[in-house]
Tab-separated table of C-alpha atoms in Angstrom:
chain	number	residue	atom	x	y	z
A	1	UNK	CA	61.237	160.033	-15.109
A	2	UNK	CA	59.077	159.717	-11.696
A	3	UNK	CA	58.318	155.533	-11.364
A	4	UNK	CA	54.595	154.653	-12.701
A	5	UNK	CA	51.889	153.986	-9.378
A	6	UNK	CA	51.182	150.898	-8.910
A	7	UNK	CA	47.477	150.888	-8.551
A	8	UNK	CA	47.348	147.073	-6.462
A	9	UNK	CA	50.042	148.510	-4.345
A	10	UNK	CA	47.235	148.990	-1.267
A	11	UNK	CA	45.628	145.949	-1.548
A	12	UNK	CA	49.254	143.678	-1.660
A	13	UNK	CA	50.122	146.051	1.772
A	14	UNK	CA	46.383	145.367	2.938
A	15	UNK	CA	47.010	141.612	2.501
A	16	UNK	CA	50.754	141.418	3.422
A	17	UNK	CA	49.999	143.118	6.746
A	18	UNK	CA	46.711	140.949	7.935
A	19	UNK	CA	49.162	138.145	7.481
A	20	UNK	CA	51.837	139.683	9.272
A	21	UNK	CA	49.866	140.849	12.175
A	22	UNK	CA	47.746	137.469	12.530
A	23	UNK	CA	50.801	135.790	12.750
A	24	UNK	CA	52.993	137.968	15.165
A	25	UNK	CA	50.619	140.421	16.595
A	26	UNK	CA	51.308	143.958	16.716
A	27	UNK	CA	54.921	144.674	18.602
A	28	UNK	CA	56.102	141.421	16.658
A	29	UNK	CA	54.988	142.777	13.117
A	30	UNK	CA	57.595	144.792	11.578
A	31	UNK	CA	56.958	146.750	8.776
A	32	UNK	CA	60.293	145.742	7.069
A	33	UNK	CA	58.691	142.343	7.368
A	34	UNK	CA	55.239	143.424	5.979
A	35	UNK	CA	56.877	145.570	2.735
A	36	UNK	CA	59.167	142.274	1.887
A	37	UNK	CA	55.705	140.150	1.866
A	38	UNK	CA	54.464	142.944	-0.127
A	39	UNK	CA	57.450	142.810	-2.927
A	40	UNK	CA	58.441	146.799	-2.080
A	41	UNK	CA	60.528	148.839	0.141
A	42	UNK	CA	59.364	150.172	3.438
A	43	UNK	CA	59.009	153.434	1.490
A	44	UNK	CA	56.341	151.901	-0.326
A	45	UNK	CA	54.357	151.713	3.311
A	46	UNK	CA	54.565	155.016	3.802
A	47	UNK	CA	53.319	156.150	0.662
A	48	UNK	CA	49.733	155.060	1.422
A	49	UNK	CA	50.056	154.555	5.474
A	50	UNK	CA	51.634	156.944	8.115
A	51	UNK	CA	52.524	154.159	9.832
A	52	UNK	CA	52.092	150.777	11.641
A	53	UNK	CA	49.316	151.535	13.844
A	54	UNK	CA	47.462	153.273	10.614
A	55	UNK	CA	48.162	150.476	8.662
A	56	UNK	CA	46.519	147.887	11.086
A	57	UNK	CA	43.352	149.589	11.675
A	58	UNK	CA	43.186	150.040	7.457
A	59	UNK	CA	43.874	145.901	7.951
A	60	UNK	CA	40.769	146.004	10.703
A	61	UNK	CA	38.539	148.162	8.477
A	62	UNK	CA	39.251	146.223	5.225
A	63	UNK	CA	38.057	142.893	7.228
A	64	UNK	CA	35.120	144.385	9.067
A	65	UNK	CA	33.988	145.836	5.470
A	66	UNK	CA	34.446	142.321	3.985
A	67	UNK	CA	32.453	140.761	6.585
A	68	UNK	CA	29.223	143.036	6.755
A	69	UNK	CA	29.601	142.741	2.843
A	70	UNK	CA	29.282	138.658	2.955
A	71	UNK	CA	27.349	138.648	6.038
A	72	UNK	CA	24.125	140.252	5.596
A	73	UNK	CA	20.934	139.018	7.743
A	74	UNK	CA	19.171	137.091	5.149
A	75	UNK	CA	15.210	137.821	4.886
A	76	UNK	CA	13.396	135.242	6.769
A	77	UNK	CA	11.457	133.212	4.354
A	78	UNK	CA	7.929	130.854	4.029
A	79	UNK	CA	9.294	128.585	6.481
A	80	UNK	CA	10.414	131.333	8.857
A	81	UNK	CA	13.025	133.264	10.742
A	82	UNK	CA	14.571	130.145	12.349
A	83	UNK	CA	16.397	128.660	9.215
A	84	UNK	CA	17.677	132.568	8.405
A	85	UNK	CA	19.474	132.694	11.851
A	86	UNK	CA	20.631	128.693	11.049
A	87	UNK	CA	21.523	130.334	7.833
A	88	UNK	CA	23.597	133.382	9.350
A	89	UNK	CA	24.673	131.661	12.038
A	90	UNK	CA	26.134	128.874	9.265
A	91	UNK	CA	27.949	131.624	7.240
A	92	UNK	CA	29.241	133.708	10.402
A	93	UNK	CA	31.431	130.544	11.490
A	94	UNK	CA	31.894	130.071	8.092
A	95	UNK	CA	33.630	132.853	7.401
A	96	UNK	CA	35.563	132.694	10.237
A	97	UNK	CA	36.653	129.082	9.423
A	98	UNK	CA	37.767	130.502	6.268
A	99	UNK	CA	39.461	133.173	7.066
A	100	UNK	CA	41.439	132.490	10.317
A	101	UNK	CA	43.129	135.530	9.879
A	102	UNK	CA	40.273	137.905	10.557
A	103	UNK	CA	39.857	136.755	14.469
A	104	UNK	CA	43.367	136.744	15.153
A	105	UNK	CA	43.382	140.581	14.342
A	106	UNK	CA	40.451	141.420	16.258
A	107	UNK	CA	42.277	138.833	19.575
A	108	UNK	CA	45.186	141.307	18.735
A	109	UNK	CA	43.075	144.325	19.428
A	110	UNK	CA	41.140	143.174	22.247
A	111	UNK	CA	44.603	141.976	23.692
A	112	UNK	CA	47.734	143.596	23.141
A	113	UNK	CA	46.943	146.852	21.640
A	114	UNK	CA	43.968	147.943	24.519
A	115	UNK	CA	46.428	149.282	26.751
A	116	UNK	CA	48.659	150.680	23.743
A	117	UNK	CA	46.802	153.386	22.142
A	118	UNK	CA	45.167	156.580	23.032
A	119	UNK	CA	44.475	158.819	20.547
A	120	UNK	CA	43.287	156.424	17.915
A	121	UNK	CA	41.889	153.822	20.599
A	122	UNK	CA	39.061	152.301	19.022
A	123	UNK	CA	36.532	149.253	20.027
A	124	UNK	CA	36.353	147.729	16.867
A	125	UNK	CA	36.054	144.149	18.674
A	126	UNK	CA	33.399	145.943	20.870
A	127	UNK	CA	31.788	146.951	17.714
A	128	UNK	CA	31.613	143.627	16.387
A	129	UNK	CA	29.721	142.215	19.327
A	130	UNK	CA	27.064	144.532	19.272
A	131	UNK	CA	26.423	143.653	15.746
A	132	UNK	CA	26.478	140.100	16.025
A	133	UNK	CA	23.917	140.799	18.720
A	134	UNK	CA	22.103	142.972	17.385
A	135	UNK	CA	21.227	140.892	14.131
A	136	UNK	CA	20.761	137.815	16.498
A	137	UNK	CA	18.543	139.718	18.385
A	138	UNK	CA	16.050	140.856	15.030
A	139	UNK	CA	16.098	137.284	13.970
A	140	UNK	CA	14.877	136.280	17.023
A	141	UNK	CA	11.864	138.694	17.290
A	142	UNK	CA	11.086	137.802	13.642
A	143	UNK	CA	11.432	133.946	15.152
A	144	UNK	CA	8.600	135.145	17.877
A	145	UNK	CA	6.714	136.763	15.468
A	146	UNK	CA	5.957	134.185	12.956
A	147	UNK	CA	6.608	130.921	15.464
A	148	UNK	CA	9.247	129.342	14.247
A	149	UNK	CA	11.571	130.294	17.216
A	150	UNK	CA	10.454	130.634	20.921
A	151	UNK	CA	12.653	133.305	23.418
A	152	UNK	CA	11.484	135.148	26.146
A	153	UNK	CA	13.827	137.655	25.931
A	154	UNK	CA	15.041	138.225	22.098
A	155	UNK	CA	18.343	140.194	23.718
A	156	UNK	CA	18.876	137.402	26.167
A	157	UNK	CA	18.676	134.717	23.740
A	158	UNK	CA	21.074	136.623	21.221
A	159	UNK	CA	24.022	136.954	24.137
A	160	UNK	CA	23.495	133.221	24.944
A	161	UNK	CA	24.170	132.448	20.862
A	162	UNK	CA	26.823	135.370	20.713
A	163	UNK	CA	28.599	134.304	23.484
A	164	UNK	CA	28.318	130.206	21.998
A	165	UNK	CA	29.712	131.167	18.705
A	166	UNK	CA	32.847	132.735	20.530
A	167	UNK	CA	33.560	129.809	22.558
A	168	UNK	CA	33.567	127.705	19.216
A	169	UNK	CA	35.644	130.528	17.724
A	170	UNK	CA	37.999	130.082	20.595
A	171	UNK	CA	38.117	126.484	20.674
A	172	UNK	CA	38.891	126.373	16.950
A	173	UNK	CA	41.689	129.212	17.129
A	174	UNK	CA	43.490	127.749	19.660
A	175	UNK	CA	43.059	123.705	19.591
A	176	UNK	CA	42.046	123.136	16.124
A	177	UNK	CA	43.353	119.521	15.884
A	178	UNK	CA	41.154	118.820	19.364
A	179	UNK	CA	37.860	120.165	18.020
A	180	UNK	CA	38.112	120.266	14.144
A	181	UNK	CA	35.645	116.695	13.804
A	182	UNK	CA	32.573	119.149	15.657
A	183	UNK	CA	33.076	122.279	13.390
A	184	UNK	CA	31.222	121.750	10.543
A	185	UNK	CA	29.414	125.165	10.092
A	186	UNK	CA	26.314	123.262	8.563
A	187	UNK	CA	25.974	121.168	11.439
A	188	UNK	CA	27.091	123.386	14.576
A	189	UNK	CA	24.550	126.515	13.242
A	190	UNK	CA	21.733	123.552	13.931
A	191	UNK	CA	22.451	122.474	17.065
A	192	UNK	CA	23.452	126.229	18.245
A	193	UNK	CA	20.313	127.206	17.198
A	194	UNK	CA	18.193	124.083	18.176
A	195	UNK	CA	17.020	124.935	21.768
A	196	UNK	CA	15.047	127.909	20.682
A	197	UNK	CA	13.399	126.084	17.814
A	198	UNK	CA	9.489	125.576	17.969
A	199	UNK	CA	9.875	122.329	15.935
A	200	UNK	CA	11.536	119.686	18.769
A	201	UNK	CA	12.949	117.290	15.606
A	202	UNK	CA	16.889	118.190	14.840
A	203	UNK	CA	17.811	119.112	11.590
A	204	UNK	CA	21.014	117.899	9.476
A	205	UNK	CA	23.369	115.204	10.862
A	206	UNK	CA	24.152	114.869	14.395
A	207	UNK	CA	27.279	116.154	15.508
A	208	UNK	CA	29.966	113.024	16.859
A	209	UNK	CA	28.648	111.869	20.310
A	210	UNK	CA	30.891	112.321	23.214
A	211	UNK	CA	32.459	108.752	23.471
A	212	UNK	CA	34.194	108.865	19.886
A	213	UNK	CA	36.407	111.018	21.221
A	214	UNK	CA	38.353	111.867	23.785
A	215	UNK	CA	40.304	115.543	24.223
A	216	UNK	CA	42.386	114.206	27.143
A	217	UNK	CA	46.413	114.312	26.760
């Protein structure tokens, strides 16, 4: 009698592999490694994945769908487009907060597996940029338009924030314990946004001043 599917079998491998891969990057992931996490055999991998490189861009596209799904631009309301970018701007480092895992993968692309592939090369972390800029980029025109936010050049302004958000990103990912006391998304996504604010008062708590603390060994 064949064995019965096991209809969660894709999502356990979808979740079993983004840890896997986070944690040891592509050459260290092995898929022996990824079906144990899973609870099945190898065999099991292959019945929904040809193999490791498939299965990490399924892990990619899973993430990238989640993210779009939960980070929609919001529409700007009365009080204008600058608290919808504080707003996206909160629940982009948010997410990424949350779920650790979903940098690491795209720092795995971008890193270790540019070089590696040909044929299925993609630019997923490419991709993302242009997004993130993109929607910066509309919230800032709507900013212009309705004076709440002041930039000269909308595009310009969204780089400057894209590339802020990725140094915070970075910083988090890779000295957490140094940095943790400044990432409050609440708090960062108003002082990020601050400088192109037409009001000149800051919103929320302050982040810590400089002096209580200090990130030398």
């Amino acid at each position: 009698m064949a064995r019965p599917r096991d209809p969660d079998l894709r999502d356990r491998l979808i979740a079993a592999a983004t840890e896997t891969f986070a944690r040891h990057g592509f050459a260290g992931a092995s898929l022996d490694a990824i079906a144990a996490r899973a609870g099945v055999t190898k065999g099991g991998i292959y019945f929904h994945f040809d193999g490791k490189e498939e299965l990490f861009f399924a892990v990619l596209d899973h993430w990238q769908r989640l993210r779009r799904r939960e980070l929609q631009m919001p529409v700007p309301a009365a009080d204008g487009a600058a608290t919808a970018l504080r707003q996206f701007v909160r629940a982009y480092l948010g997410f990424h907060f949350r779920e650790p895992a979903a940098t690491h993968l795209l720092r795995v692309l971008a890193t270790e597996l540019r070089a590696r592939f040909t044929a299925r090369l993609r630019e997923d972390d490419r991709q993302e940029q242009r997004w993130l800029r993109a929607t910066l980029r509309e919230l800032f025109v709507l900013g212009n338009t309705d004076g709440s936010l002041f930039a000269d050049d909308p595009a310009e302004a969204a780089f400057v924030l894209t590339a802020a958000i990725a140094g915070v990103l970075e910083q988090w990912h890779t000295s957490k314990g140094d940095v943790a006391a400044f990432c409050d998304a609440a708090r960062l996504a108003a002082a990020l946004v601050e400088r192109w604010a037409s009001a000149g008062r800051r919103e929320g708590p302050s982040l810590p001043t400089a002096n209580e603390f200090d990130f030398r060994d």
